[in-house]
Amino acid sequence: MTADVDSALDPFLALTDAQLNELAFNDNTGTGRDARILQFPLPADGDYYILATRAGLLNGTTTGDYDLVFTVGQIALQPGAVTATLEWSGEADLNLFVRAPTGRIVSWAVPRIPSGGALQIDSNTNCETPSAQPVEHIFWPPDALLEGTYDIWVWYQNDCMMDGPVAFSLNVTVNGETILEVSPEDNVTLRPDNRYEAQIRVVEGGQSFVIESGNITRPTPQQRASQGGDTPIVYGQSVTATINDQVYGRFYRFAGNEGDTIRITAETLTGTLDPILVLRDADDNNLAVNDDISPSNRNAVITYTLPANGQYIIAVTRYGLREGTTNGDYRLTLELIPSPQPE
């Protein structure tokens, strides 16, 4: 269920049986507002209902047009100039990431980037609506081949109450030819928080070769915060977290509409933390920055009117960034400031 580009709708999907027993539901795919129930195996012959609505149902506030797509059978994976396909078994939440030569990363958190890279399928997201045959697929359209280095990661980010390591298969193609493959026979497995990292290069003329065939690492706390996907946040929500020498920057993503006037506040709760706030658009362009509210108040606040519909990023860090010396817990609050009502 996909909201139209100019729509403010926050879609919500639910699947029920004929007795209206809920079988699966989904609110947001990654940090986007679209909703998707993926590869759900029906338990028996009979009638089923699809509920297409909005987050909050009767109490929801978003409205707009949407497209609903219903597919029976296996999903056809999109071919492309560069493709990466991840498959595994079980309910664990493995995630596929591809960093393009431009430095931008396609993932569950950012399913589409300006160079054309896109995530077609994201399975077992946040352990919701687990699939019997989980698959994730990232592709660049046939006419969007970029020269340079592509980093491919398979990241075991959430065990979803599953025990033990998870085996996976990975297939990477360039111009339709497989250049890198991990098959079940290779017996490559990941444990929670482990990341499989491979690297390929595309050169002039569309030629390609493998730089790194794959190794398993355990990302640092800062890598998990900055590369593992932005934390979703919505208007009216507050979240708490910590900035310290291990994690000196955290990132949040929200959906907004043109003309929304927002207020973002980072308030120190414990320690010596001197927070800095940065607001960016989906292309990582800085829109606003604040260090201190006033000479006597080291908390940070940004008030800003959004220029367009879309995704926005909030970065919370500290004065001095990596070399900073302040640490502590903070509360981040995102507010929508109501428009003045005409008298």
Coordinates of C-alpha atoms in Angstrom, one line a residue:
M1 CA 0.0 0.0 0.0
T2 CA 1.8 3.1 -1.3
A3 CA 0.8 6.7 -0.6
D4 CA 0.9 9.0 -3.6
V5 CA 3.9 11.3 -3.8
D6 CA 1.9 14.4 -2.9
S7 CA -0.2 12.6 -0.3
A8 CA 0.1 13.1 3.5
L9 CA -1.4 9.6 4.1
D10 CA 0.3 7.3 6.5
P11 CA -1.0 3.9 5.3
F12 CA -1.7 0.9 7.5
L13 CA -2.4 -2.6 6.2
A14 CA -4.0 -5.6 7.9
L15 CA -4.9 -9.1 6.6
T16 CA -7.6 -11.2 8.3
D17 CA -9.4 -14.5 7.8
A18 CA -13.1 -14.8 7.1
Q19 CA -13.8 -14.5 10.8
L20 CA -11.9 -11.2 11.0
N21 CA -9.0 -12.8 13.0
E22 CA -5.9 -10.7 12.3
L23 CA -3.2 -12.7 10.5
A24 CA -0.7 -10.0 9.7
F25 CA -0.4 -6.3 9.7
N26 CA 2.1 -3.6 8.8
D27 CA 2.4 0.1 9.4
N28 CA 5.7 1.3 8.0
T29 CA 8.2 -0.4 5.8
G30 CA 11.6 0.7 7.1
T31 CA 11.5 4.4 7.9
G32 CA 9.0 5.1 5.1
R33 CA 5.3 5.5 5.6
D34 CA 4.2 2.9 3.0
A35 CA 2.8 -0.4 4.3
R36 CA 3.6 -3.9 3.1
I37 CA 2.7 -7.4 4.0
L38 CA 5.3 -9.6 2.2
Q39 CA 5.0 -13.2 1.1
F40 CA 2.5 -14.3 3.6
P41 CA 1.5 -18.0 3.2
L42 CA -2.3 -18.4 3.6
P43 CA -3.1 -21.2 6.1
A44 CA -6.1 -22.7 4.3
D45 CA -8.5 -22.3 1.4
G46 CA -11.2 -19.7 1.9
D47 CA -12.0 -16.0 2.0
Y48 CA -9.6 -13.4 3.3
Y49 CA -10.0 -9.6 3.9
I50 CA -7.4 -6.8 3.3
L51 CA -7.9 -3.7 5.4
A52 CA -6.4 -0.6 3.8
T53 CA -6.5 2.3 6.3
R54 CA -4.3 4.8 8.0
A55 CA -2.2 4.8 11.1
G56 CA -4.5 5.5 14.1
L57 CA -7.6 4.3 12.2
L58 CA -10.5 6.5 13.4
N59 CA -8.2 8.6 15.5
G60 CA -5.7 9.0 12.7
T61 CA -5.1 12.4 11.2
T62 CA -3.6 11.7 7.8
T63 CA -5.5 11.6 4.5
G64 CA -4.7 11.1 0.9
D65 CA -4.7 8.9 -2.2
Y66 CA -2.9 5.5 -2.4
D67 CA -2.2 2.6 -4.6
L68 CA -2.8 -1.0 -3.5
V69 CA -1.0 -3.8 -5.2
F70 CA -1.9 -7.5 -4.6
T71 CA 0.4 -10.2 -5.9
V72 CA -0.1 -14.0 -5.8
G73 CA 2.9 -16.3 -6.1
Q74 CA 6.6 -15.5 -5.9
I75 CA 7.6 -11.9 -6.4
A76 CA 9.5 -11.3 -9.6
L77 CA 12.9 -9.7 -8.7
Q78 CA 13.8 -6.6 -10.7
P79 CA 16.7 -7.1 -13.1
G80 CA 19.2 -4.2 -13.4
A81 CA 22.7 -2.9 -14.0
V82 CA 23.7 -4.0 -10.5
T83 CA 21.7 -6.3 -8.3
A84 CA 22.1 -7.9 -4.9
T85 CA 19.8 -10.6 -3.6
L86 CA 19.8 -12.0 -0.1
E87 CA 17.9 -15.1 1.0
W88 CA 17.7 -17.0 4.3
S89 CA 15.4 -19.2 6.3
G90 CA 13.6 -18.4 9.6
E91 CA 12.2 -15.4 11.3
A92 CA 15.5 -13.6 12.1
D93 CA 15.8 -10.1 10.7
L94 CA 18.8 -10.0 8.4
N95 CA 19.2 -6.9 6.3
L96 CA 20.9 -6.2 3.0
F97 CA 22.8 -2.9 2.5
V98 CA 24.6 -1.7 -0.6
R99 CA 26.8 1.4 -0.5
A100 CA 27.1 3.0 -4.0
P101 CA 30.2 4.6 -5.4
T102 CA 28.6 7.9 -4.5
G103 CA 28.8 7.0 -0.8
R104 CA 25.0 6.7 -0.4
I105 CA 23.6 3.5 1.2
V106 CA 20.5 1.6 0.0
S107 CA 18.8 -0.2 2.9
W108 CA 15.6 -0.7 4.8
A109 CA 16.1 2.7 6.3
V110 CA 16.7 4.5 2.9
P111 CA 15.0 2.3 0.3
R112 CA 15.9 4.6 -2.6
I113 CA 18.8 6.9 -3.4
P114 CA 19.3 9.6 -6.1
S115 CA 21.6 7.4 -8.3
G116 CA 18.8 5.0 -8.9
G117 CA 19.5 2.3 -6.3
A118 CA 16.4 0.9 -4.8
L119 CA 15.3 -1.8 -2.3
Q120 CA 12.6 -3.8 -3.9
I121 CA 11.9 -6.2 -1.0
D122 CA 12.5 -6.0 2.7
S123 CA 11.7 -9.1 4.7
N124 CA 11.0 -9.8 8.5
T125 CA 11.3 -6.0 9.2
N126 CA 11.6 -5.4 12.9
C127 CA 10.4 -9.0 13.4
E128 CA 6.9 -8.1 12.1
T129 CA 5.0 -10.3 9.6
P130 CA 7.8 -12.8 9.2
S131 CA 8.0 -14.5 5.9
A132 CA 8.3 -18.2 5.2
Q133 CA 10.9 -17.4 2.5
P134 CA 12.6 -14.2 3.4
V135 CA 14.3 -12.4 0.6
E136 CA 15.8 -8.9 0.2
H137 CA 16.7 -7.4 -3.2
I138 CA 18.5 -4.2 -4.2
F139 CA 18.9 -3.1 -7.8
W140 CA 20.0 -0.3 -10.0
P141 CA 18.0 0.2 -13.3
P142 CA 19.7 -1.1 -16.5
D143 CA 20.6 2.4 -17.6
A144 CA 22.0 3.5 -14.2
L145 CA 25.4 1.7 -14.0
L146 CA 27.8 3.7 -11.9
E147 CA 31.6 3.2 -12.2
G148 CA 33.4 2.7 -8.9
T149 CA 33.2 0.6 -5.7
Y150 CA 30.1 -1.0 -4.3
D151 CA 30.1 -2.3 -0.7
I152 CA 27.6 -5.1 0.0
W153 CA 26.7 -5.9 3.6
V154 CA 24.5 -8.6 5.1
W155 CA 23.8 -7.5 8.6
Y156 CA 22.1 -9.7 11.3
Q157 CA 20.4 -6.8 13.2
N158 CA 17.6 -8.5 15.1
D159 CA 17.4 -12.1 16.2
C160 CA 13.6 -11.9 16.7
M161 CA 13.9 -14.4 19.6
M162 CA 15.6 -17.0 17.3
D163 CA 18.6 -19.0 18.7
G164 CA 21.8 -19.8 17.0
P165 CA 23.6 -18.6 13.8
V166 CA 21.7 -18.0 10.5
A167 CA 22.9 -19.3 7.2
F168 CA 22.2 -17.2 4.1
S169 CA 22.8 -17.0 0.3
L170 CA 23.8 -13.9 -1.6
N171 CA 24.0 -13.3 -5.3
V172 CA 25.4 -10.1 -6.8
T173 CA 25.2 -9.4 -10.6
V174 CA 26.6 -6.7 -12.9
N175 CA 24.9 -6.4 -16.3
G176 CA 23.1 -9.7 -15.7
E177 CA 26.2 -11.7 -15.0
T178 CA 26.9 -13.1 -11.5
I179 CA 30.1 -11.7 -10.1
L180 CA 29.8 -12.7 -6.5
E181 CA 27.9 -15.6 -4.9
V182 CA 27.5 -17.1 -1.5
S183 CA 25.5 -20.4 -1.6
P184 CA 24.1 -22.6 1.2
E185 CA 26.9 -25.1 0.4
D186 CA 29.4 -22.5 1.5
N187 CA 28.0 -22.7 5.0
V188 CA 28.5 -19.0 5.7
T189 CA 26.6 -18.1 8.9
L190 CA 26.0 -14.9 10.9
R191 CA 25.3 -14.4 14.6
P192 CA 23.4 -11.4 16.0
D193 CA 25.2 -8.1 15.4
N194 CA 27.6 -9.8 12.9
R195 CA 28.0 -8.3 9.4
Y196 CA 29.2 -10.0 6.3
E197 CA 31.1 -7.5 4.1
A198 CA 32.0 -7.8 0.4
Q199 CA 33.1 -5.3 -2.2
I200 CA 33.1 -5.2 -6.0
R201 CA 34.3 -2.6 -8.5
V202 CA 32.8 -1.5 -11.8
V203 CA 35.2 0.1 -14.3
E204 CA 35.0 1.8 -17.6
G205 CA 33.1 -0.2 -20.2
G206 CA 31.0 -2.0 -17.6
Q207 CA 33.7 -4.5 -16.6
S208 CA 33.6 -5.6 -13.0
F209 CA 35.6 -7.6 -10.5
V210 CA 35.6 -8.6 -6.9
I211 CA 37.7 -6.7 -4.5
E212 CA 36.7 -8.5 -1.3
S213 CA 34.8 -11.8 -1.5
G214 CA 33.5 -11.5 2.0
N215 CA 34.6 -11.4 5.6
I216 CA 32.6 -11.3 8.8
T217 CA 33.0 -8.4 11.2
R218 CA 31.3 -7.1 14.3
P219 CA 30.5 -3.4 13.8
T220 CA 31.4 -0.9 16.4
P221 CA 28.7 0.9 18.4
Q222 CA 29.2 4.0 16.3
Q223 CA 28.9 2.0 13.1
R224 CA 25.7 0.5 14.3
A225 CA 24.4 3.9 15.0
S226 CA 25.5 5.6 11.8
Q227 CA 25.3 2.7 9.2
G228 CA 22.7 0.4 10.6
G229 CA 19.6 2.5 9.7
D230 CA 18.1 5.7 11.1
T231 CA 15.7 5.4 14.0
P232 CA 12.1 6.3 13.0
I233 CA 10.4 9.1 14.9
V234 CA 7.1 10.8 14.4
Y235 CA 5.5 14.1 15.3
G236 CA 4.7 14.3 19.0
Q237 CA 7.2 11.6 20.0
S238 CA 10.1 11.8 22.4
V239 CA 13.0 9.3 22.6
T240 CA 15.9 9.0 25.0
A241 CA 19.4 7.8 24.2
T242 CA 23.0 8.3 25.1
I243 CA 26.0 10.1 23.6
N244 CA 29.4 9.0 24.8
D245 CA 32.9 8.1 23.5
Q246 CA 31.6 4.9 21.9
V247 CA 28.6 6.6 20.2
Y248 CA 29.1 10.3 19.5
G249 CA 26.3 10.6 16.9
R250 CA 22.8 9.2 16.5
F251 CA 20.4 9.6 13.6
Y252 CA 16.6 9.7 13.3
R253 CA 14.3 9.9 10.3
F254 CA 10.8 11.3 10.0
A255 CA 8.3 12.0 7.2
G256 CA 7.0 15.6 6.9
N257 CA 5.0 17.7 4.5
E258 CA 5.6 21.0 2.8
G259 CA 4.8 23.9 5.0
D260 CA 5.0 21.9 8.3
T261 CA 6.6 24.0 11.0
I262 CA 8.5 21.8 13.3
R263 CA 10.4 22.1 16.6
I264 CA 13.2 19.7 17.4
T265 CA 14.7 19.7 21.0
A266 CA 17.7 17.9 22.4
E267 CA 17.6 18.1 26.2
T268 CA 20.4 16.8 28.4
L269 CA 19.1 14.5 31.1
T270 CA 22.3 13.3 32.8
G271 CA 26.0 14.0 32.7
T272 CA 27.9 16.8 31.0
L273 CA 26.5 16.4 27.5
D274 CA 26.6 19.5 25.3
P275 CA 24.2 18.4 22.5
I276 CA 24.2 19.6 18.9
L277 CA 21.2 19.2 16.5
V278 CA 21.4 19.0 12.8
L279 CA 18.4 18.8 10.4
R280 CA 19.0 17.4 6.9
D281 CA 16.9 16.5 3.9
A282 CA 16.8 13.1 2.4
D283 CA 19.9 13.9 0.2
D284 CA 21.9 14.7 3.3
N285 CA 21.9 18.5 2.7
N286 CA 22.1 20.4 5.9
L287 CA 19.0 22.6 6.5
A288 CA 19.5 23.8 10.0
V289 CA 22.0 23.5 12.9
N290 CA 21.9 24.5 16.6
D291 CA 24.3 24.1 19.4
D292 CA 23.1 26.1 22.3
I293 CA 19.6 27.6 22.9
S294 CA 21.3 30.5 24.7
P295 CA 24.6 31.4 26.4
S296 CA 23.2 30.0 29.6
N297 CA 21.4 27.0 28.2
R298 CA 23.5 24.3 26.4
N299 CA 20.4 22.3 25.2
A300 CA 19.8 22.5 21.5
V301 CA 16.6 23.5 19.6
I302 CA 15.7 23.9 15.9
T303 CA 12.5 25.5 14.7
Y304 CA 12.1 25.1 10.9
T305 CA 9.4 25.1 8.2
L306 CA 9.8 22.1 5.8
P307 CA 10.2 23.0 2.2
A308 CA 8.8 19.9 0.6
N309 CA 7.0 16.6 1.3
G310 CA 9.4 13.8 2.1
Q311 CA 11.9 12.2 4.5
Y312 CA 14.1 14.3 6.8
I313 CA 17.0 13.3 9.0
I314 CA 17.8 14.5 12.5
A315 CA 21.4 14.1 13.8
V316 CA 22.2 14.4 17.5
T317 CA 25.8 14.7 18.4
R318 CA 28.0 16.7 20.8
Y319 CA 30.3 19.7 20.7
G320 CA 33.6 18.4 19.3
L321 CA 32.0 15.4 17.7
R322 CA 34.5 12.4 17.9
E323 CA 37.0 14.5 19.9
G324 CA 34.3 15.9 22.2
T325 CA 34.6 15.3 25.9
T326 CA 31.0 15.7 27.1
N327 CA 28.8 12.6 27.7
G328 CA 25.3 11.9 29.0
D329 CA 21.7 10.9 28.3
Y330 CA 19.4 13.1 26.3
R331 CA 15.8 13.4 25.3
L332 CA 15.0 14.2 21.7
T333 CA 11.5 15.6 21.0
L334 CA 9.9 16.2 17.6
E335 CA 6.9 18.5 17.5
L336 CA 4.6 19.8 14.8
I337 CA 3.8 23.5 15.6
P338 CA 0.1 24.1 14.8
S339 CA -0.6 26.7 12.1
P340 CA -2.3 29.9 13.5
Q341 CA -6.0 29.8 13.0
P342 CA -7.6 32.7 11.2
E343 CA -9.6 34.9 13.5

